[in-house]
Amino acid sequence: MKIKVRHKPYSVHMLFIQPFAGREVLYNESRNNGKLVALGDGWKRRLGPVKLDPNGSLAMKGQRYPITMTGIYNLTSELVRIAEQDVKYGECTVRYRSNIPIDGRPTTMIEATHPVPRRNFRYNIARIFIDNELRIPVAYSAYTWPAQPGGDPVLEEEYIYTDVKVNPGFSDADFDETNPNLFK
């Protein structure tokens, strides 16, 4: 996906590259009464934009999180929330590795491991990759416990941000569904 995110007012524009090439989704918290605007891919594009509840079943189909949680800021907030909960229980090993390349850029990986499955832990292993220059997380992966004893942990979710531009100066037009250049 190509994604544009603005934090005030919170706004997101997504253009899918795969698996739904051409699908576009726009969310602007200050417009459309909290609805997102979606433009389908393929033949569905001819139907025009539709407005959907961002937490509704149609908008969430195939998604783990709603569009309202998109972006590096929200990822960071969620990671901090999870870490604050996890430290209450202990049983967590943390290690660091330097200069792990993500999209050709050096990052520092923080890996947290919970050795024993417990209800209060969301993952077995989580890896956060912090861009060494930008000082922001640019990748995250989380693994659940192995399906079989002695097996490999199972990748549950992964997010990788590439070609990140911090503070690009988006305007209201970048998140306005009436902008004729938005849905092209």
Short mmCIF file of N, CA and C in Angstrom, two decimals:
data_model
loop_
_atom_site.label_atom_id
_atom_site.label_comp_id
_atom_site.label_asym_id
_atom_site.label_seq_id
_atom_site.Cartn_x
_atom_site.Cartn_y
_atom_site.Cartn_z
N MET A 1 0.83 -1.18 0.00
CA MET A 1 0.00 0.00 0.00
C MET A 1 0.87 1.24 0.00
N LYS A 2 0.35 2.26 -0.59
CA LYS A 2 0.91 3.59 -0.40
C LYS A 2 -0.01 4.27 0.59
N ILE A 3 0.56 4.88 1.60
CA ILE A 3 -0.26 5.47 2.66
C ILE A 3 0.21 6.90 2.94
N LYS A 4 -0.77 7.79 3.11
CA LYS A 4 -0.52 9.14 3.60
C LYS A 4 -1.27 9.25 4.92
N VAL A 5 -0.61 9.75 5.94
CA VAL A 5 -1.24 9.92 7.26
C VAL A 5 -0.96 11.33 7.75
N ARG A 6 -2.00 11.96 8.25
CA ARG A 6 -1.88 13.28 8.90
C ARG A 6 -2.54 13.12 10.27
N HIS A 7 -1.95 13.73 11.29
CA HIS A 7 -2.45 13.51 12.65
C HIS A 7 -3.45 14.54 13.13
N LYS A 8 -3.46 15.76 12.57
CA LYS A 8 -4.42 16.78 13.01
C LYS A 8 -5.00 17.50 11.81
N PRO A 9 -6.29 17.35 11.52
CA PRO A 9 -7.14 16.28 12.02
C PRO A 9 -6.68 14.94 11.46
N TYR A 10 -6.90 13.89 12.25
CA TYR A 10 -6.44 12.56 11.85
C TYR A 10 -7.06 12.19 10.52
N SER A 11 -6.19 11.87 9.55
CA SER A 11 -6.62 11.57 8.19
C SER A 11 -5.69 10.53 7.58
N VAL A 12 -6.28 9.63 6.77
CA VAL A 12 -5.51 8.58 6.12
C VAL A 12 -6.01 8.43 4.69
N HIS A 13 -5.08 8.31 3.76
CA HIS A 13 -5.41 7.95 2.38
C HIS A 13 -4.56 6.74 2.03
N MET A 14 -5.21 5.64 1.61
CA MET A 14 -4.50 4.41 1.24
C MET A 14 -4.78 4.09 -0.22
N LEU A 15 -3.74 3.72 -0.93
CA LEU A 15 -3.87 3.20 -2.28
C LEU A 15 -3.26 1.80 -2.24
N PHE A 16 -4.08 0.80 -2.53
CA PHE A 16 -3.61 -0.58 -2.50
C PHE A 16 -2.81 -0.90 -3.77
N ILE A 17 -1.68 -1.53 -3.57
CA ILE A 17 -0.86 -2.02 -4.67
C ILE A 17 -1.12 -3.52 -4.85
N GLN A 18 -1.15 -4.25 -3.74
CA GLN A 18 -1.50 -5.66 -3.70
C GLN A 18 -2.27 -5.91 -2.44
N PRO A 19 -3.11 -6.82 -2.28
CA PRO A 19 -3.63 -7.70 -3.31
C PRO A 19 -4.80 -7.09 -4.09
N PHE A 20 -5.22 -5.92 -3.74
CA PHE A 20 -6.40 -5.30 -4.37
C PHE A 20 -5.98 -4.07 -5.16
N ALA A 21 -5.14 -4.25 -6.16
CA ALA A 21 -4.55 -3.15 -6.92
C ALA A 21 -5.61 -2.16 -7.37
N GLY A 22 -5.40 -0.89 -7.00
CA GLY A 22 -6.31 0.17 -7.41
C GLY A 22 -7.34 0.56 -6.37
N ARG A 23 -7.57 -0.27 -5.37
CA ARG A 23 -8.53 0.08 -4.31
C ARG A 23 -7.98 1.28 -3.55
N GLU A 24 -8.87 2.21 -3.20
CA GLU A 24 -8.47 3.37 -2.41
C GLU A 24 -9.42 3.54 -1.25
N VAL A 25 -8.86 3.98 -0.15
CA VAL A 25 -9.64 4.22 1.05
C VAL A 25 -9.19 5.56 1.64
N LEU A 26 -10.16 6.35 2.03
CA LEU A 26 -9.89 7.66 2.61
C LEU A 26 -10.64 7.77 3.93
N TYR A 27 -9.95 8.23 4.95
CA TYR A 27 -10.60 8.52 6.23
C TYR A 27 -10.12 9.89 6.68
N ASN A 28 -11.07 10.72 7.05
CA ASN A 28 -10.76 12.05 7.56
C ASN A 28 -11.71 12.27 8.73
N GLU A 29 -11.18 12.31 9.94
CA GLU A 29 -12.03 12.39 11.13
C GLU A 29 -12.92 13.63 11.15
N SER A 30 -12.57 14.66 10.39
CA SER A 30 -13.36 15.89 10.40
C SER A 30 -14.40 15.93 9.28
N ARG A 31 -14.56 14.84 8.53
CA ARG A 31 -15.53 14.80 7.43
C ARG A 31 -16.33 13.50 7.46
N ASN A 32 -17.43 13.49 6.78
CA ASN A 32 -18.23 12.28 6.54
C ASN A 32 -18.76 11.61 7.80
N ASN A 33 -18.96 12.37 8.87
CA ASN A 33 -19.54 11.84 10.11
C ASN A 33 -18.85 10.57 10.60
N GLY A 34 -17.52 10.55 10.53
CA GLY A 34 -16.76 9.42 11.03
C GLY A 34 -16.70 8.23 10.08
N LYS A 35 -17.22 8.37 8.88
CA LYS A 35 -17.20 7.26 7.91
C LYS A 35 -15.93 7.34 7.07
N LEU A 36 -15.50 6.20 6.56
CA LEU A 36 -14.43 6.20 5.59
C LEU A 36 -15.05 6.19 4.20
N VAL A 37 -14.31 6.62 3.21
CA VAL A 37 -14.77 6.63 1.83
C VAL A 37 -13.90 5.61 1.09
N ALA A 38 -14.54 4.62 0.46
CA ALA A 38 -13.81 3.57 -0.25
C ALA A 38 -14.19 3.56 -1.72
N LEU A 39 -13.18 3.33 -2.53
CA LEU A 39 -13.38 3.19 -3.97
C LEU A 39 -12.80 1.84 -4.33
N GLY A 40 -13.65 0.97 -4.87
CA GLY A 40 -13.26 -0.40 -5.13
C GLY A 40 -12.20 -0.57 -6.20
N ASP A 41 -11.72 -1.80 -6.30
CA ASP A 41 -10.75 -2.15 -7.34
C ASP A 41 -11.49 -2.89 -8.46
N GLY A 42 -10.85 -2.99 -9.61
CA GLY A 42 -11.43 -3.72 -10.73
C GLY A 42 -12.77 -3.12 -11.16
N TRP A 43 -13.72 -4.01 -11.49
CA TRP A 43 -15.03 -3.55 -11.98
C TRP A 43 -15.81 -2.80 -10.90
N LYS A 44 -15.52 -3.03 -9.64
CA LYS A 44 -16.23 -2.35 -8.54
C LYS A 44 -15.95 -0.85 -8.53
N ARG A 45 -14.85 -0.45 -9.15
CA ARG A 45 -14.49 0.98 -9.20
C ARG A 45 -15.57 1.78 -9.91
N ARG A 46 -16.24 1.17 -10.89
CA ARG A 46 -17.29 1.86 -11.64
C ARG A 46 -18.52 2.19 -10.78
N LEU A 47 -18.65 1.53 -9.64
CA LEU A 47 -19.77 1.81 -8.75
C LEU A 47 -19.59 3.13 -8.01
N GLY A 48 -18.37 3.65 -8.01
CA GLY A 48 -18.10 4.91 -7.34
C GLY A 48 -17.79 4.73 -5.87
N PRO A 49 -17.48 5.82 -5.18
CA PRO A 49 -17.13 5.74 -3.76
C PRO A 49 -18.33 5.36 -2.89
N VAL A 50 -18.03 4.60 -1.84
CA VAL A 50 -19.05 4.26 -0.84
C VAL A 50 -18.53 4.68 0.53
N LYS A 51 -19.45 5.05 1.41
CA LYS A 51 -19.09 5.45 2.77
C LYS A 51 -19.41 4.30 3.71
N LEU A 52 -18.43 3.98 4.57
CA LEU A 52 -18.55 2.83 5.46
C LEU A 52 -18.13 3.19 6.88
N ASP A 53 -18.73 2.50 7.83
CA ASP A 53 -18.28 2.59 9.22
C ASP A 53 -16.89 1.96 9.28
N PRO A 54 -15.86 2.68 9.76
CA PRO A 54 -14.51 2.12 9.76
C PRO A 54 -14.37 0.86 10.62
N ASN A 55 -15.30 0.65 11.56
CA ASN A 55 -15.27 -0.55 12.41
C ASN A 55 -16.27 -1.60 11.96
N GLY A 56 -17.02 -1.31 10.89
CA GLY A 56 -18.04 -2.23 10.41
C GLY A 56 -17.45 -3.44 9.72
N SER A 57 -18.27 -4.46 9.54
CA SER A 57 -17.79 -5.73 8.99
C SER A 57 -17.26 -5.58 7.56
N LEU A 58 -17.85 -4.74 6.74
CA LEU A 58 -17.37 -4.58 5.36
C LEU A 58 -15.99 -3.90 5.33
N ALA A 59 -15.82 -2.85 6.12
CA ALA A 59 -14.53 -2.15 6.17
C ALA A 59 -13.46 -3.03 6.83
N MET A 60 -13.84 -3.88 7.75
CA MET A 60 -12.88 -4.70 8.48
C MET A 60 -12.59 -6.04 7.81
N LYS A 61 -13.32 -6.37 6.75
CA LYS A 61 -13.13 -7.66 6.09
C LYS A 61 -11.67 -7.80 5.65
N GLY A 62 -11.01 -8.83 6.17
CA GLY A 62 -9.62 -9.09 5.83
C GLY A 62 -8.63 -8.18 6.54
N GLN A 63 -9.10 -7.34 7.45
CA GLN A 63 -8.23 -6.41 8.17
C GLN A 63 -8.14 -6.81 9.63
N ARG A 64 -7.01 -6.55 10.23
CA ARG A 64 -6.82 -6.84 11.65
C ARG A 64 -7.20 -5.64 12.52
N TYR A 65 -6.96 -4.44 11.98
CA TYR A 65 -7.22 -3.20 12.71
C TYR A 65 -7.98 -2.24 11.81
N PRO A 66 -8.78 -1.35 12.40
CA PRO A 66 -9.48 -0.36 11.58
C PRO A 66 -8.52 0.73 11.07
N ILE A 67 -8.94 1.42 10.04
CA ILE A 67 -8.13 2.48 9.45
C ILE A 67 -7.78 3.56 10.48
N THR A 68 -8.59 3.69 11.51
CA THR A 68 -8.35 4.69 12.55
C THR A 68 -7.12 4.37 13.40
N MET A 69 -6.51 3.19 13.19
CA MET A 69 -5.28 2.83 13.91
C MET A 69 -4.07 2.81 13.00
N THR A 70 -4.20 3.35 11.80
CA THR A 70 -3.11 3.34 10.82
C THR A 70 -2.03 4.34 11.16
N GLY A 71 -0.80 4.00 10.83
CA GLY A 71 0.30 4.95 10.93
C GLY A 71 1.29 4.64 12.02
N ILE A 72 2.46 5.23 11.88
CA ILE A 72 3.56 4.99 12.80
C ILE A 72 3.24 5.50 14.21
N TYR A 73 2.58 6.65 14.31
CA TYR A 73 2.23 7.19 15.63
C TYR A 73 1.32 6.21 16.38
N ASN A 74 0.30 5.69 15.69
CA ASN A 74 -0.62 4.76 16.34
C ASN A 74 0.07 3.43 16.65
N LEU A 75 0.96 2.97 15.76
CA LEU A 75 1.74 1.76 16.04
C LEU A 75 2.56 1.95 17.30
N THR A 76 3.24 3.08 17.40
CA THR A 76 4.07 3.36 18.57
C THR A 76 3.23 3.41 19.84
N SER A 77 2.09 4.07 19.78
CA SER A 77 1.20 4.15 20.95
C SER A 77 0.75 2.76 21.40
N GLU A 78 0.41 1.90 20.44
CA GLU A 78 -0.03 0.54 20.76
C GLU A 78 1.12 -0.27 21.36
N LEU A 79 2.32 -0.12 20.83
CA LEU A 79 3.47 -0.85 21.37
C LEU A 79 3.78 -0.42 22.80
N VAL A 80 3.67 0.87 23.07
CA VAL A 80 3.89 1.37 24.43
C VAL A 80 2.83 0.82 25.37
N ARG A 81 1.57 0.80 24.93
CA ARG A 81 0.48 0.27 25.75
C ARG A 81 0.72 -1.20 26.09
N ILE A 82 1.11 -1.99 25.09
CA ILE A 82 1.38 -3.42 25.31
C ILE A 82 2.55 -3.60 26.28
N ALA A 83 3.62 -2.84 26.08
CA ALA A 83 4.80 -2.95 26.95
C ALA A 83 4.45 -2.59 28.40
N GLU A 84 3.63 -1.55 28.58
CA GLU A 84 3.23 -1.17 29.94
C GLU A 84 2.45 -2.28 30.62
N GLN A 85 1.64 -3.01 29.88
CA GLN A 85 0.91 -4.15 30.45
C GLN A 85 1.86 -5.31 30.75
N ASP A 86 2.75 -5.59 29.79
CA ASP A 86 3.64 -6.74 29.94
C ASP A 86 4.58 -6.63 31.14
N VAL A 87 5.08 -5.44 31.43
CA VAL A 87 6.03 -5.30 32.54
C VAL A 87 5.37 -5.61 33.88
N LYS A 88 4.07 -5.57 33.95
CA LYS A 88 3.37 -5.90 35.18
C LYS A 88 3.51 -7.39 35.53
N TYR A 89 3.79 -8.22 34.53
CA TYR A 89 3.80 -9.67 34.72
C TYR A 89 5.19 -10.29 34.67
N GLY A 90 6.18 -9.53 34.24
CA GLY A 90 7.52 -10.11 34.13
C GLY A 90 7.56 -11.14 33.01
N GLU A 91 8.39 -12.14 33.19
CA GLU A 91 8.50 -13.24 32.21
C GLU A 91 8.74 -12.74 30.79
N CYS A 92 9.60 -11.78 30.64
CA CYS A 92 9.88 -11.24 29.31
C CYS A 92 11.38 -11.02 29.19
N THR A 93 11.94 -11.52 28.11
CA THR A 93 13.35 -11.32 27.80
C THR A 93 13.43 -10.32 26.66
N VAL A 94 14.30 -9.34 26.80
CA VAL A 94 14.47 -8.33 25.76
C VAL A 94 15.92 -8.34 25.30
N ARG A 95 16.10 -8.32 23.97
CA ARG A 95 17.45 -8.22 23.43
C ARG A 95 17.45 -7.21 22.29
N TYR A 96 18.63 -6.68 22.01
CA TYR A 96 18.80 -5.66 20.98
C TYR A 96 19.81 -6.14 19.96
N ARG A 97 19.58 -5.78 18.69
CA ARG A 97 20.55 -6.04 17.62
C ARG A 97 20.68 -4.78 16.79
N SER A 98 21.90 -4.39 16.51
CA SER A 98 22.15 -3.15 15.77
C SER A 98 22.32 -3.42 14.27
N ASN A 99 22.05 -2.37 13.52
CA ASN A 99 22.31 -2.34 12.07
C ASN A 99 21.64 -3.47 11.29
N ILE A 100 20.37 -3.67 11.56
CA ILE A 100 19.55 -4.60 10.79
C ILE A 100 18.92 -3.78 9.66
N PRO A 101 19.18 -4.11 8.39
CA PRO A 101 18.63 -3.28 7.31
C PRO A 101 17.14 -3.52 7.07
N ILE A 102 16.40 -2.43 6.98
CA ILE A 102 15.01 -2.44 6.55
C ILE A 102 14.94 -1.46 5.39
N ASP A 103 14.58 -1.95 4.22
CA ASP A 103 14.52 -1.12 3.01
C ASP A 103 15.84 -0.38 2.78
N GLY A 104 16.96 -1.08 3.07
CA GLY A 104 18.28 -0.49 2.85
C GLY A 104 18.73 0.51 3.89
N ARG A 105 17.92 0.72 4.93
CA ARG A 105 18.28 1.69 5.98
C ARG A 105 18.63 0.93 7.25
N PRO A 106 19.67 1.36 7.98
CA PRO A 106 20.04 0.67 9.22
C PRO A 106 19.01 0.93 10.32
N THR A 107 18.66 -0.14 11.01
CA THR A 107 17.74 -0.04 12.14
C THR A 107 18.32 -0.77 13.34
N THR A 108 17.74 -0.50 14.49
CA THR A 108 18.03 -1.26 15.69
C THR A 108 16.80 -2.08 16.01
N MET A 109 17.00 -3.39 16.16
CA MET A 109 15.89 -4.28 16.47
C MET A 109 15.79 -4.48 17.98
N ILE A 110 14.58 -4.34 18.48
CA ILE A 110 14.28 -4.67 19.87
C ILE A 110 13.40 -5.91 19.80
N GLU A 111 13.84 -6.98 20.41
CA GLU A 111 13.07 -8.23 20.39
C GLU A 111 12.65 -8.59 21.80
N ALA A 112 11.36 -8.75 22.00
CA ALA A 112 10.81 -9.14 23.29
C ALA A 112 10.22 -10.54 23.15
N THR A 113 10.58 -11.42 24.09
CA THR A 113 10.12 -12.81 24.04
C THR A 113 9.44 -13.17 25.35
N HIS A 114 8.26 -13.76 25.23
CA HIS A 114 7.55 -14.34 26.38
C HIS A 114 7.68 -15.85 26.21
N PRO A 115 8.40 -16.52 27.09
CA PRO A 115 8.67 -17.94 26.89
C PRO A 115 7.47 -18.86 27.11
N VAL A 116 6.53 -18.43 27.94
CA VAL A 116 5.39 -19.28 28.28
C VAL A 116 4.09 -18.59 27.87
N PRO A 117 3.21 -19.31 27.15
CA PRO A 117 1.93 -18.68 26.79
C PRO A 117 1.07 -18.42 28.02
N ARG A 118 0.57 -17.21 28.12
CA ARG A 118 -0.34 -16.83 29.21
C ARG A 118 -1.41 -15.93 28.61
N ARG A 119 -2.57 -15.90 29.23
CA ARG A 119 -3.68 -15.08 28.72
C ARG A 119 -3.31 -13.61 28.59
N ASN A 120 -2.47 -13.10 29.48
CA ASN A 120 -2.15 -11.68 29.47
C ASN A 120 -1.10 -11.31 28.43
N PHE A 121 -0.47 -12.28 27.74
CA PHE A 121 0.52 -11.98 26.72
C PHE A 121 -0.08 -12.17 25.34
N ARG A 122 0.12 -11.18 24.47
CA ARG A 122 -0.44 -11.24 23.11
C ARG A 122 0.44 -11.99 22.14
N TYR A 123 1.70 -12.19 22.46
CA TYR A 123 2.62 -12.80 21.51
C TYR A 123 3.70 -13.59 22.23
N ASN A 124 4.35 -14.46 21.49
CA ASN A 124 5.53 -15.18 21.96
C ASN A 124 6.77 -14.31 21.74
N ILE A 125 6.90 -13.79 20.50
CA ILE A 125 8.04 -12.95 20.14
C ILE A 125 7.52 -11.72 19.40
N ALA A 126 8.03 -10.55 19.76
CA ALA A 126 7.72 -9.33 19.03
C ALA A 126 9.05 -8.66 18.67
N ARG A 127 9.12 -8.18 17.43
CA ARG A 127 10.33 -7.47 16.98
C ARG A 127 9.93 -6.09 16.49
N ILE A 128 10.61 -5.09 17.03
CA ILE A 128 10.38 -3.69 16.65
C ILE A 128 11.69 -3.18 16.06
N PHE A 129 11.61 -2.58 14.88
CA PHE A 129 12.80 -2.08 14.21
C PHE A 129 12.74 -0.55 14.18
N ILE A 130 13.68 0.08 14.85
CA ILE A 130 13.75 1.54 14.95
C ILE A 130 14.77 2.05 13.94
N ASP A 131 14.33 2.95 13.04
CA ASP A 131 15.23 3.55 12.06
C ASP A 131 16.28 4.36 12.82
N ASN A 132 17.55 4.07 12.56
CA ASN A 132 18.63 4.72 13.31
C ASN A 132 18.71 6.23 13.09
N GLU A 133 18.32 6.71 11.92
CA GLU A 133 18.37 8.15 11.64
C GLU A 133 17.08 8.85 12.05
N LEU A 134 15.94 8.29 11.62
CA LEU A 134 14.65 8.93 11.89
C LEU A 134 14.20 8.76 13.33
N ARG A 135 14.70 7.72 14.01
CA ARG A 135 14.34 7.43 15.40
C ARG A 135 12.85 7.12 15.57
N ILE A 136 12.30 6.43 14.60
CA ILE A 136 10.90 5.98 14.67
C ILE A 136 10.84 4.51 14.28
N PRO A 137 9.82 3.78 14.78
CA PRO A 137 9.69 2.39 14.35
C PRO A 137 9.26 2.33 12.88
N VAL A 138 9.97 1.53 12.10
CA VAL A 138 9.64 1.39 10.69
C VAL A 138 9.22 -0.03 10.34
N ALA A 139 9.31 -0.93 11.31
CA ALA A 139 8.84 -2.30 11.09
C ALA A 139 8.48 -2.92 12.43
N TYR A 140 7.52 -3.84 12.36
CA TYR A 140 7.06 -4.55 13.55
C TYR A 140 6.59 -5.92 13.10
N SER A 141 6.97 -6.95 13.82
CA SER A 141 6.45 -8.29 13.56
C SER A 141 6.17 -8.96 14.90
N ALA A 142 5.09 -9.73 14.93
CA ALA A 142 4.71 -10.44 16.15
C ALA A 142 4.40 -11.90 15.80
N TYR A 143 4.88 -12.79 16.65
CA TYR A 143 4.73 -14.22 16.45
C TYR A 143 4.01 -14.84 17.63
N THR A 144 3.06 -15.73 17.35
CA THR A 144 2.41 -16.48 18.42
C THR A 144 3.26 -17.72 18.72
N TRP A 145 2.88 -18.44 19.73
CA TRP A 145 3.63 -19.62 20.13
C TRP A 145 3.51 -20.71 19.07
N PRO A 146 4.50 -21.59 18.98
CA PRO A 146 4.47 -22.66 17.98
C PRO A 146 3.20 -23.53 18.12
N ALA A 147 2.70 -23.99 16.98
CA ALA A 147 1.52 -24.86 16.98
C ALA A 147 1.86 -26.21 17.60
N GLN A 148 3.08 -26.68 17.40
CA GLN A 148 3.55 -27.96 17.94
C GLN A 148 4.72 -27.70 18.87
N PRO A 149 4.84 -28.45 19.97
CA PRO A 149 6.01 -28.28 20.84
C PRO A 149 7.30 -28.43 20.02
N GLY A 150 8.24 -27.50 20.21
CA GLY A 150 9.49 -27.53 19.49
C GLY A 150 9.42 -26.92 18.10
N GLY A 151 8.24 -26.51 17.68
CA GLY A 151 8.07 -25.93 16.35
C GLY A 151 8.46 -24.46 16.32
N ASP A 152 8.34 -23.88 15.14
CA ASP A 152 8.66 -22.47 14.97
C ASP A 152 7.49 -21.59 15.37
N PRO A 153 7.77 -20.43 15.96
CA PRO A 153 6.70 -19.47 16.24
C PRO A 153 5.99 -19.10 14.93
N VAL A 154 4.72 -18.74 15.04
CA VAL A 154 3.89 -18.44 13.86
C VAL A 154 3.75 -16.93 13.71
N LEU A 155 4.12 -16.42 12.52
CA LEU A 155 3.97 -14.99 12.25
C LEU A 155 2.48 -14.63 12.29
N GLU A 156 2.13 -13.72 13.18
CA GLU A 156 0.73 -13.32 13.35
C GLU A 156 0.43 -12.00 12.65
N GLU A 157 1.37 -11.06 12.74
CA GLU A 157 1.19 -9.77 12.08
C GLU A 157 2.55 -9.15 11.82
N GLU A 158 2.60 -8.36 10.72
CA GLU A 158 3.85 -7.70 10.36
C GLU A 158 3.53 -6.43 9.59
N TYR A 159 4.23 -5.36 9.95
CA TYR A 159 4.06 -4.07 9.29
C TYR A 159 5.44 -3.52 8.99
N ILE A 160 5.64 -3.11 7.75
CA ILE A 160 6.92 -2.53 7.34
C ILE A 160 6.62 -1.23 6.60
N TYR A 161 7.19 -0.15 7.09
CA TYR A 161 7.03 1.16 6.47
C TYR A 161 8.31 1.47 5.70
N THR A 162 8.18 1.70 4.40
CA THR A 162 9.33 2.03 3.56
C THR A 162 9.11 3.39 2.93
N ASP A 163 10.18 4.00 2.48
CA ASP A 163 10.12 5.30 1.84
C ASP A 163 9.35 6.31 2.70
N VAL A 164 9.67 6.33 4.00
CA VAL A 164 8.97 7.18 4.96
C VAL A 164 9.42 8.63 4.80
N LYS A 165 8.46 9.51 4.74
CA LYS A 165 8.73 10.95 4.73
C LYS A 165 8.04 11.54 5.96
N VAL A 166 8.83 12.12 6.84
CA VAL A 166 8.31 12.69 8.07
C VAL A 166 7.92 14.14 7.82
N ASN A 167 6.74 14.52 8.28
CA ASN A 167 6.22 15.88 8.14
C ASN A 167 6.25 16.40 6.70
N PRO A 168 5.55 15.71 5.78
CA PRO A 168 5.60 16.13 4.37
C PRO A 168 4.72 17.34 4.06
N GLY A 169 3.97 17.85 5.03
CA GLY A 169 3.17 19.05 4.80
C GLY A 169 1.88 18.80 4.03
N PHE A 170 1.17 17.74 4.37
CA PHE A 170 -0.10 17.46 3.70
C PHE A 170 -1.09 18.58 3.96
N SER A 171 -1.94 18.83 2.98
CA SER A 171 -2.98 19.85 3.10
C SER A 171 -4.34 19.16 3.22
N ASP A 172 -5.37 19.95 3.46
CA ASP A 172 -6.73 19.40 3.51
C ASP A 172 -7.09 18.71 2.20
N ALA A 173 -6.60 19.22 1.07
CA ALA A 173 -6.92 18.63 -0.23
C ALA A 173 -6.41 17.21 -0.36
N ASP A 174 -5.35 16.87 0.35
CA ASP A 174 -4.82 15.51 0.29
C ASP A 174 -5.75 14.47 0.91
N PHE A 175 -6.75 14.93 1.66
CA PHE A 175 -7.68 14.02 2.33
C PHE A 175 -9.13 14.42 2.08
N ASP A 176 -9.39 15.02 0.94
CA ASP A 176 -10.73 15.50 0.57
C ASP A 176 -11.23 14.68 -0.62
N GLU A 177 -12.29 13.93 -0.41
CA GLU A 177 -12.81 13.06 -1.49
C GLU A 177 -13.32 13.84 -2.69
N THR A 178 -13.52 15.15 -2.56
CA THR A 178 -13.94 15.95 -3.72
C THR A 178 -12.74 16.43 -4.55
N ASN A 179 -11.53 16.18 -4.08
CA ASN A 179 -10.32 16.54 -4.83
C ASN A 179 -10.27 15.66 -6.09
N PRO A 180 -10.31 16.26 -7.29
CA PRO A 180 -10.35 15.45 -8.52
C PRO A 180 -9.09 14.62 -8.74
N ASN A 181 -8.00 14.95 -8.07
CA ASN A 181 -6.75 14.20 -8.23
C ASN A 181 -6.61 13.08 -7.22
N LEU A 182 -7.53 12.98 -6.24
CA LEU A 182 -7.38 12.01 -5.18
C LEU A 182 -7.60 10.59 -5.67
N PHE A 183 -8.73 10.32 -6.27
CA PHE A 183 -9.08 8.96 -6.71
C PHE A 183 -8.79 8.79 -8.19
N LYS A 184 -7.52 8.78 -8.57
CA LYS A 184 -7.15 8.59 -9.98
C LYS A 184 -6.42 7.31 -10.14
#
